[in-house]
Short mmCIF file of C-alpha atoms in Angstrom, two decimals:
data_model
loop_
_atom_site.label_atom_id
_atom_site.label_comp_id
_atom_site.label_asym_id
_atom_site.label_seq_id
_atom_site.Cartn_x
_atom_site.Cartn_y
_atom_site.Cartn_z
CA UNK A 1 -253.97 11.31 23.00
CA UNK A 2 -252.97 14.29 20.55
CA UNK A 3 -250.37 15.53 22.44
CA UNK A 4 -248.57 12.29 22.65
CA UNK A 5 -249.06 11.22 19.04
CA UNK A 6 -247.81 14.44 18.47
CA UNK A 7 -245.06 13.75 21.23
CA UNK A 8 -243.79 11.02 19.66
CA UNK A 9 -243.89 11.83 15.64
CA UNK A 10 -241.74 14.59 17.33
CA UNK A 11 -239.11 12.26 18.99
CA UNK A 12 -238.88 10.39 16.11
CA UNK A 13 -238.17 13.29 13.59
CA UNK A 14 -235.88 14.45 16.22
CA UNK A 15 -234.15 11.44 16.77
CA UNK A 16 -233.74 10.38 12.90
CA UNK A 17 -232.55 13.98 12.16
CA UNK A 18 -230.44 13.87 15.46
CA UNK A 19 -228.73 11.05 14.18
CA UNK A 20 -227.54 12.53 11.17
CA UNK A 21 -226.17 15.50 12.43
CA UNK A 22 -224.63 13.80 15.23
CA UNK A 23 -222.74 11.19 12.87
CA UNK A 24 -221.40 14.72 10.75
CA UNK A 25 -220.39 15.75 14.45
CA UNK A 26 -218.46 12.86 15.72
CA UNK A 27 -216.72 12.84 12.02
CA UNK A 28 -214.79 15.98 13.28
CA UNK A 29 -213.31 14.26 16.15
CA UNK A 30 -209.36 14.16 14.78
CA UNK A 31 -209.12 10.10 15.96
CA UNK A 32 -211.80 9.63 13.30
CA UNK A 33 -210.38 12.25 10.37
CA UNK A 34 -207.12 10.42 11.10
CA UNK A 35 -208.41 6.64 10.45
CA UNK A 36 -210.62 7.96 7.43
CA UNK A 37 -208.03 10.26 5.82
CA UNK A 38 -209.63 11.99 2.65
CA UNK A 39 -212.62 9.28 2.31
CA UNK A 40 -215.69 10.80 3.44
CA UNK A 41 -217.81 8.09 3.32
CA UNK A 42 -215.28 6.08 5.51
CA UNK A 43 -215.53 9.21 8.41
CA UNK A 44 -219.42 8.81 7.67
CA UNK A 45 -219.59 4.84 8.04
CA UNK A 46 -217.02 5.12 11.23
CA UNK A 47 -218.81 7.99 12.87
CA UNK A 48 -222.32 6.23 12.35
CA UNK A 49 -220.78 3.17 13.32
CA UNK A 50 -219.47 4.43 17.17
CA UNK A 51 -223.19 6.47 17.22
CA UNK A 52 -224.85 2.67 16.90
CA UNK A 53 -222.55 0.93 19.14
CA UNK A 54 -223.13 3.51 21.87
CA UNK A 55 -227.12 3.73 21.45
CA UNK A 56 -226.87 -0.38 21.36
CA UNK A 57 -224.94 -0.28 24.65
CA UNK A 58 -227.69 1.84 26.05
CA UNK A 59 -230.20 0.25 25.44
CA UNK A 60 -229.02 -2.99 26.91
CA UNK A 61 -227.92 -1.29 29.77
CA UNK A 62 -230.89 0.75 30.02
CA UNK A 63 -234.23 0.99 27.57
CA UNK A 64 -235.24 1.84 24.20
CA UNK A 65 -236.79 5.12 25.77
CA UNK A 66 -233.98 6.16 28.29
CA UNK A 67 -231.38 5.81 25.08
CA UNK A 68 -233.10 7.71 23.23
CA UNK A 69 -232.76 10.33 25.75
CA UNK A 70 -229.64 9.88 26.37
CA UNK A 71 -228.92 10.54 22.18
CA UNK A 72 -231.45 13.28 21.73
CA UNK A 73 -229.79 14.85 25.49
CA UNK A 74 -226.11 14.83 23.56
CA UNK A 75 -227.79 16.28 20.20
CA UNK A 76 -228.74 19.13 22.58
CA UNK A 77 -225.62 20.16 23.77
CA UNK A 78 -223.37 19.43 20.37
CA UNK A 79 -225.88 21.79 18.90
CA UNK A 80 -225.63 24.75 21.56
CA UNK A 81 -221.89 24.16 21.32
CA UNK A 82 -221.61 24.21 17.54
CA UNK A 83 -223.30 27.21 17.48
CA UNK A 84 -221.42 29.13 20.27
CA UNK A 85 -218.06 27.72 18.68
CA UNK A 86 -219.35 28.50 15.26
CA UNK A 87 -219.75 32.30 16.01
CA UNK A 88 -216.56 32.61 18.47
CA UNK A 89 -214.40 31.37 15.07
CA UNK A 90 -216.62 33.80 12.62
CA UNK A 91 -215.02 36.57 15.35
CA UNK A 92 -211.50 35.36 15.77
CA UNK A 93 -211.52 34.46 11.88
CA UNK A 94 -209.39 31.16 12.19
CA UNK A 95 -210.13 27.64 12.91
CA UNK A 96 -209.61 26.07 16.59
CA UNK A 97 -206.30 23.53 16.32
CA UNK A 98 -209.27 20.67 18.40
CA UNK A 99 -212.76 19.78 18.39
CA UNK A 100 -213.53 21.98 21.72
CA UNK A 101 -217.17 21.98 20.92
CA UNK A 102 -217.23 18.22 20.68
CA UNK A 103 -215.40 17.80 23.83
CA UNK A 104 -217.41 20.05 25.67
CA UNK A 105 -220.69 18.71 24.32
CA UNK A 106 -219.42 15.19 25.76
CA UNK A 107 -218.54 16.45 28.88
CA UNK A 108 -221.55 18.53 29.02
CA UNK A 109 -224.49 15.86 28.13
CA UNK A 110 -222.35 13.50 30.61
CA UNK A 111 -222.67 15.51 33.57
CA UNK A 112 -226.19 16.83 32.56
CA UNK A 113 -227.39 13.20 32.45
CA UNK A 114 -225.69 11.79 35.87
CA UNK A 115 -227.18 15.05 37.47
CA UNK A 116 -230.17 14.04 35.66
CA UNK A 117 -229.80 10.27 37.16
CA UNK A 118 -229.12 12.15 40.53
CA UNK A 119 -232.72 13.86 40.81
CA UNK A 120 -234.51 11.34 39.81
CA UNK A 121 -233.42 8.35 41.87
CA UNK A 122 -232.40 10.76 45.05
CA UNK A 123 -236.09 11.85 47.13
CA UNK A 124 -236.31 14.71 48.67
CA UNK A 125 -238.98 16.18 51.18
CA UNK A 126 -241.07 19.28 50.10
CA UNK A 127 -242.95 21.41 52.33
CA UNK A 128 -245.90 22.92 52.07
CA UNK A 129 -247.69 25.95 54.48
CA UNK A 130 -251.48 26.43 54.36
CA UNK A 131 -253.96 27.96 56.71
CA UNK A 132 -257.76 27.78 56.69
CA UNK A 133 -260.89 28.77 59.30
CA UNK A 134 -262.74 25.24 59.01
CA UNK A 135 -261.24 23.70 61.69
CA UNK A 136 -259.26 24.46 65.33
CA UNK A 137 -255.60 22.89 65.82
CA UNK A 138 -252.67 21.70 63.15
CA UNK A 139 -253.33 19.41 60.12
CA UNK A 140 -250.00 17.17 59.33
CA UNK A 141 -250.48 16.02 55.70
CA UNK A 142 -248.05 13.82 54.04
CA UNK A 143 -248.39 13.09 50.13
CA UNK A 144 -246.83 11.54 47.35
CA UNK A 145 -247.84 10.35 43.54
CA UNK A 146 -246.18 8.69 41.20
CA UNK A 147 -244.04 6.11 43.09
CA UNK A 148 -244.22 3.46 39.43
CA UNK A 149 -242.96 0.36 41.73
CA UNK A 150 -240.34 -0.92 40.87
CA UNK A 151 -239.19 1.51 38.50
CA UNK A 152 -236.16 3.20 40.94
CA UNK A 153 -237.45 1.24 43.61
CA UNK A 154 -238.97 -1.86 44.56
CA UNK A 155 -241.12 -2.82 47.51
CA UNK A 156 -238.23 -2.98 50.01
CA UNK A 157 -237.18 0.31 48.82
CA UNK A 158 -240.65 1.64 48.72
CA UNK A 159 -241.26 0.77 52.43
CA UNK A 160 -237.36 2.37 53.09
CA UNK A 161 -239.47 5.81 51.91
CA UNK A 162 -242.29 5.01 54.12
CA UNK A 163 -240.14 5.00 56.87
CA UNK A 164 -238.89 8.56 55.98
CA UNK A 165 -242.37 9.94 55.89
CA UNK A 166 -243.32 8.33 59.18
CA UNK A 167 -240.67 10.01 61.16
CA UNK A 168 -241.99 13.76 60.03
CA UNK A 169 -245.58 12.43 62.26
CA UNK A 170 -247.83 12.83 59.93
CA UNK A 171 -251.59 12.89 60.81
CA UNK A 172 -253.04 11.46 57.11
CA UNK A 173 -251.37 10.45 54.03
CA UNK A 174 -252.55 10.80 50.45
CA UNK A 175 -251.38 9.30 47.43
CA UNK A 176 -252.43 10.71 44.32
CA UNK A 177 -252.41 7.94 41.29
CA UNK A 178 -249.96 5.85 39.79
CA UNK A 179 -248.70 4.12 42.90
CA UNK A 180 -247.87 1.27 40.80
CA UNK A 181 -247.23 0.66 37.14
CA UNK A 182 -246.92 -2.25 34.41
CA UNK A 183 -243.51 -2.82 35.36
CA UNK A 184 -244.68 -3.88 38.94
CA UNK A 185 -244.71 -7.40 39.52
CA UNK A 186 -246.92 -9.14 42.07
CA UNK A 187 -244.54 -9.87 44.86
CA UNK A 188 -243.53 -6.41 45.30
CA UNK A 189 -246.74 -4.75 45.15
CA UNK A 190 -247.88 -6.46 48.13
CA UNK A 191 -244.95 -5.69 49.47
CA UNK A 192 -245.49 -2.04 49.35
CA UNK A 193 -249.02 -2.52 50.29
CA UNK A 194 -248.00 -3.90 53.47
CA UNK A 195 -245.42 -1.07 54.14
CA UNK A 196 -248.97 0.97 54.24
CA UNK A 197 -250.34 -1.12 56.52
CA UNK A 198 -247.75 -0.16 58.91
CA UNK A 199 -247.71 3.61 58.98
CA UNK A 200 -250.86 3.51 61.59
CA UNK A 201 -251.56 7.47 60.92
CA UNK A 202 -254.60 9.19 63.16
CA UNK A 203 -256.06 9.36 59.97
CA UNK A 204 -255.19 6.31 58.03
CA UNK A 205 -253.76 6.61 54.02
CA UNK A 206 -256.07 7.13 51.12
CA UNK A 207 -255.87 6.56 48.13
CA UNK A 208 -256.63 7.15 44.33
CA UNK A 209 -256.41 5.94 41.33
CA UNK A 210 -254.08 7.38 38.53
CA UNK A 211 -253.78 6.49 34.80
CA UNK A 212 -251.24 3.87 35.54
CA UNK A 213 -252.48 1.97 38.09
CA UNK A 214 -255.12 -0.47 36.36
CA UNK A 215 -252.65 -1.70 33.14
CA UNK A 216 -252.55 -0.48 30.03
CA UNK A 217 -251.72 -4.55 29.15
CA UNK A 218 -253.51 -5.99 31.15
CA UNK A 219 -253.08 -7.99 34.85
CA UNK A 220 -251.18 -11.00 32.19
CA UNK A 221 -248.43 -8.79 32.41
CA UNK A 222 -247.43 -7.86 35.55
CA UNK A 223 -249.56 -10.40 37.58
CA UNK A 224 -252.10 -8.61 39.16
CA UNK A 225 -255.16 -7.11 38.26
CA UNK A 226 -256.77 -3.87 39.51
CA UNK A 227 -259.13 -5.53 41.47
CA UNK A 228 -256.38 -7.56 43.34
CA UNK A 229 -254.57 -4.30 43.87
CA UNK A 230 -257.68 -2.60 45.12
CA UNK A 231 -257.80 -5.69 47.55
CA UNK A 232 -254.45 -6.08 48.86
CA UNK A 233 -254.48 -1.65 49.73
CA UNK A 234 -258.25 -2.22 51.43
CA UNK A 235 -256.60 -5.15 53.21
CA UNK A 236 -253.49 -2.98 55.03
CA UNK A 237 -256.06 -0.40 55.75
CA UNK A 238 -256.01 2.07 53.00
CA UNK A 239 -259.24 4.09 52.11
CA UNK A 240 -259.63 3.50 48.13
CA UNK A 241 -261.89 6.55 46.67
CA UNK A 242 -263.27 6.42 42.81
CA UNK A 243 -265.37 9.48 42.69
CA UNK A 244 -266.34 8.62 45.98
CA UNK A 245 -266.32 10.83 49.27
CA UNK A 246 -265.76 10.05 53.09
CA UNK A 247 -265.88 12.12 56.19
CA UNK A 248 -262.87 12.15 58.90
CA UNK A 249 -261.58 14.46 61.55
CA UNK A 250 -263.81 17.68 60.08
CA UNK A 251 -262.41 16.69 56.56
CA UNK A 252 -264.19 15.29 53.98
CA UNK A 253 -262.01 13.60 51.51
CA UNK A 254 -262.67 12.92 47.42
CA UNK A 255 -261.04 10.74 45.67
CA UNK A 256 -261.91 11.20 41.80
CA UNK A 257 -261.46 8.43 39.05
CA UNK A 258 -258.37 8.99 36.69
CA UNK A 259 -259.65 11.95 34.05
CA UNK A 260 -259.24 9.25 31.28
CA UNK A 261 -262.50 7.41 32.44
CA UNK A 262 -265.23 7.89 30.63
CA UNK A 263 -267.49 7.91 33.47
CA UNK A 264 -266.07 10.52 35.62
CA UNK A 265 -268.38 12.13 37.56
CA UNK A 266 -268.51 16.07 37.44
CA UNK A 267 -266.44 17.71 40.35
CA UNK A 268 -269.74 19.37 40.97
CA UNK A 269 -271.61 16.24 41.31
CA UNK A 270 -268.88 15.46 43.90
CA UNK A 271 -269.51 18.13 46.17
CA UNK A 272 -272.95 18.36 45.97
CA UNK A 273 -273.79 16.82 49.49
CA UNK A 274 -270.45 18.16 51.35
CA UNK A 275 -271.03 20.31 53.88
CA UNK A 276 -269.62 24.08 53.45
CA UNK A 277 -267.83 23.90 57.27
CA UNK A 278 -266.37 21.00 56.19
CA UNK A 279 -262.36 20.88 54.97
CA UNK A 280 -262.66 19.46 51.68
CA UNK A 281 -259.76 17.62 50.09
CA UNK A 282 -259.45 16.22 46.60
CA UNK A 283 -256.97 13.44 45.06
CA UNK A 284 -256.99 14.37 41.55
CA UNK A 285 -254.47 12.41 39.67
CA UNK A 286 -254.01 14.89 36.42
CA UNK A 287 -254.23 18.97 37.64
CA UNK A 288 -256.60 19.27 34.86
CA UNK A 289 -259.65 20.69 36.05
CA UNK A 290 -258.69 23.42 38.11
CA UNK A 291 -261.42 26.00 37.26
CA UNK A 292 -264.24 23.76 37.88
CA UNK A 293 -262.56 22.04 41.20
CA UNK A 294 -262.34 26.31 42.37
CA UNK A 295 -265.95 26.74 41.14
CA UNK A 296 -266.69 23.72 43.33
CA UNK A 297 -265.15 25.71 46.24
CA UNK A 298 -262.85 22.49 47.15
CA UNK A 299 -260.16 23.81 49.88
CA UNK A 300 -257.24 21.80 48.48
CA UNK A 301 -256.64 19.71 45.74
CA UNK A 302 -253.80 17.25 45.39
CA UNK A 303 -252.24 16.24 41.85
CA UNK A 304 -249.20 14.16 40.41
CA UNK A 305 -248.93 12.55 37.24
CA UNK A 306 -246.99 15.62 35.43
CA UNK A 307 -243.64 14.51 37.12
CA UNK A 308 -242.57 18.26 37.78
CA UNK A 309 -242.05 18.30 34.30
CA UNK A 310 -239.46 15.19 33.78
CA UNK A 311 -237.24 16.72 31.31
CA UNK A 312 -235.67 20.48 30.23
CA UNK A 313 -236.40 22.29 28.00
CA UNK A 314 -239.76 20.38 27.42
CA UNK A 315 -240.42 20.86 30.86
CA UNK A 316 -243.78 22.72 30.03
CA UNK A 317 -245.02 20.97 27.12
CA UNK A 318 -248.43 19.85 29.03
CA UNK A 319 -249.56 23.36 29.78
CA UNK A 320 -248.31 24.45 26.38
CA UNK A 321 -250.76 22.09 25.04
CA UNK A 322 -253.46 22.85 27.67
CA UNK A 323 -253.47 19.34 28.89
CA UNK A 324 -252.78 20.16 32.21
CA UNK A 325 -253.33 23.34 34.19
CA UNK A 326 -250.37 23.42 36.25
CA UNK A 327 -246.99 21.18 36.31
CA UNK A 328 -245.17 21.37 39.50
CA UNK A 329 -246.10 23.16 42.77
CA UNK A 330 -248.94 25.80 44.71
CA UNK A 331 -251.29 27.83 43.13
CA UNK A 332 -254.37 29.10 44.59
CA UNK A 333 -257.65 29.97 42.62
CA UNK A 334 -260.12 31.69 44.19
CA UNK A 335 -260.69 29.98 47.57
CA UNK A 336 -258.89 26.85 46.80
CA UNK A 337 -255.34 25.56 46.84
CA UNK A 338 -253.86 23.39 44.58
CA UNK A 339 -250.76 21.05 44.94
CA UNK A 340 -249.20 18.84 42.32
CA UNK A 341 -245.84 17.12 43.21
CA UNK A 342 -243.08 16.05 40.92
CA UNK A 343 -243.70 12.85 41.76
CA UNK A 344 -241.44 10.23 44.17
CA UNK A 345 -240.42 7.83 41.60
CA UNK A 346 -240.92 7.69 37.56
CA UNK A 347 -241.89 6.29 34.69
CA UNK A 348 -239.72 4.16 32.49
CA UNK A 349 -237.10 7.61 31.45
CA UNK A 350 -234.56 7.26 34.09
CA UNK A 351 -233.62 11.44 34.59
CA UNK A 352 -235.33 14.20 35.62
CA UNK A 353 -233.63 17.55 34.54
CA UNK A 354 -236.83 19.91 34.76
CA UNK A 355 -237.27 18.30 38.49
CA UNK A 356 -236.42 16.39 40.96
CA UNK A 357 -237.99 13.40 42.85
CA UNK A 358 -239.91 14.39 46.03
CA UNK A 359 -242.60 13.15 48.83
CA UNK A 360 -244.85 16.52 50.29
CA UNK A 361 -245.80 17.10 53.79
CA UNK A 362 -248.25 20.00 54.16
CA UNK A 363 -248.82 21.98 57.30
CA UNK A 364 -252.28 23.05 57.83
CA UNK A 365 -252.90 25.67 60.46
#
């Protein structure tokens, strides 16, 4: 809760401070010198004026959050151009005829942000190679967190992707938290429900829960509670775990409650009764307790929730604030892998530039 207070006061500063430089900015353009002539605080009002009208726009055509992404994505780039410009006149020693570094900070931020668009609503498949001694034969794991329904899809789009991840034959599929979110209405959350139903893997599709998935406003909201979503998944066949454990195909699968709970049980606790010949996997949601899932000798451990990072540059912030051990990708401690994915949807910001959207499929030999 820190990190995001601290998060936002951030944004805010950012964004207030972002505003008034980028108002100075757009005053340099020479349509707006021309219609102000030598009265400053008419370049000021009309420069302001064209910053609001834009942000407005986006907003309507987008959200609150995503324009202010959009604004604080432009600040970026008329800042790195300012300064390159800024040191490429101190060398020539005369002014530039045109506002290059505005145009280029336009056309910059404009392609950064449909690239941005790009990797976020476009899925790609990752692959994953792992080997282990605890069973004979191949493993085909398919896995993916993060889907937010109805965010860049909705439950016909959702089952489009389930489609996709049935043609690579998978043997199992995970999904680790946040398969739906408060922007998910009823109607389409059974809809994607149902396109589990229909994968019929050798090992079914489990399931748990992340920090999105029970409402932070309650079922009045979007229509559904967290019991009826716990329902309709048990109902098309999918294994629901909350710090719970079940055996399957020499596996034995753990399914932890969200680290926000209060009552999370001890990773320790978890593995207490597993057998040391059997393959142990874990859905984690957050890839926060790496050292004691290792110490717990689980063989891999699956993770979303980070989004691969969502944005550049604060791509890292989580680990910089040791909120999260990892934010995108492998990394093995001591006997155990771990796995987080970038996620196959999002959550309200509409571009990823530190990422891209993805599903995982994980060959186990």
């Amino acid at each position: 809760m820190t990190m995001w207070l601290i998060i936002l006061v951030a944004v805010l500063a950012a964004f207030v401070a972002g505003t008034v430089y980028l108002t100075v900015a757009v005053g340099r353009f020479g349509l707006i010198k021309k219609l102000s002539g030598d009265r400053k605080w008419l370049k000021g009002l009309l420069s302001f004026g064209i910053i609001a009208i834009v942000f407005t726009g986006m907003v309507f055509l987008t959200s609150v959050v995503n324009a202010i992404i959009i604004l604080l994505s432009t600040l970026m780039f008329f800042l790195i151009y300012g300064l390159v410009f800024r040191i490429i006149r101190a060398v020539r020693k005369k002014d530039f005829t045109c506002n290059w570094a505005g145009r280029l900070a336009l056309v910059t931020s404009a392609v950064y942000l449909c690239a941005g668009y790009y990797l976020c609503f476009h899925i790609w498949q990752k692959n994953y190679h792992l080997t282990t001694d605890k069973f004979d034969g191949k493993l085909r794991i398919a896995m993916f967190a993060d889907s937010h329904l109805c965010t860049t899809f909705d439950g016909d789009g959702f089952a489009e992707q389930m489609e996709r991840i049935k043609e690579q034959s998978p043997d199992i599929l995970f999904i680790a938290g946040d398969f739906v979110d408060d922007s998910t209405d009823r109607e389409n959350m059974i809809k994607a429900c149902a396109a589990l139903g229909d994968t019929e893997l050798k090992y079914g599709v489990w399931y748990c829960y992340g920090n999105h998935d029970k409402s932070y406003y309650g079922s009045e909201r979007r229509g559904f509670s967290k019991d009826d979503l716990e329902a309709e998944l048990e109902k098309n066949g999918v294994h629901v775990l909350e710090d719970e454990s079940l055996t399957v195909g020499g596996m034995t699968i753990i399914g932890r409650k969200d680290s926000a709970e209060s009552d999370r049980a001890e990773m320790s606790e978890l593995m207490k009764d597993v057998s040391p010949d059997s393959y142990t996997i874990v859905l984690d949601h957050e890839p926060n307790d790496y050292d004691n899932e290792a110490a717990a000798n689980a063989d891999l451990v699956l993770s979303g929730h980070t989004h691969g990072g969502q944005l550049f540059p604060v791509t890292y912030v989580g680990e910089w604030f040791r909120i999260n051990d990892a934010t995108y990708g492998y990394e093995r401690r001591k006997n155990t892998d771990f796995i987080v994915t970038s996620g196959i949807s999002d959550w309200e910001i509409l571009f990823k530039t530190g990422t891209k959207s993805e599903y995982v499929i994980i060959d186990i030999n």
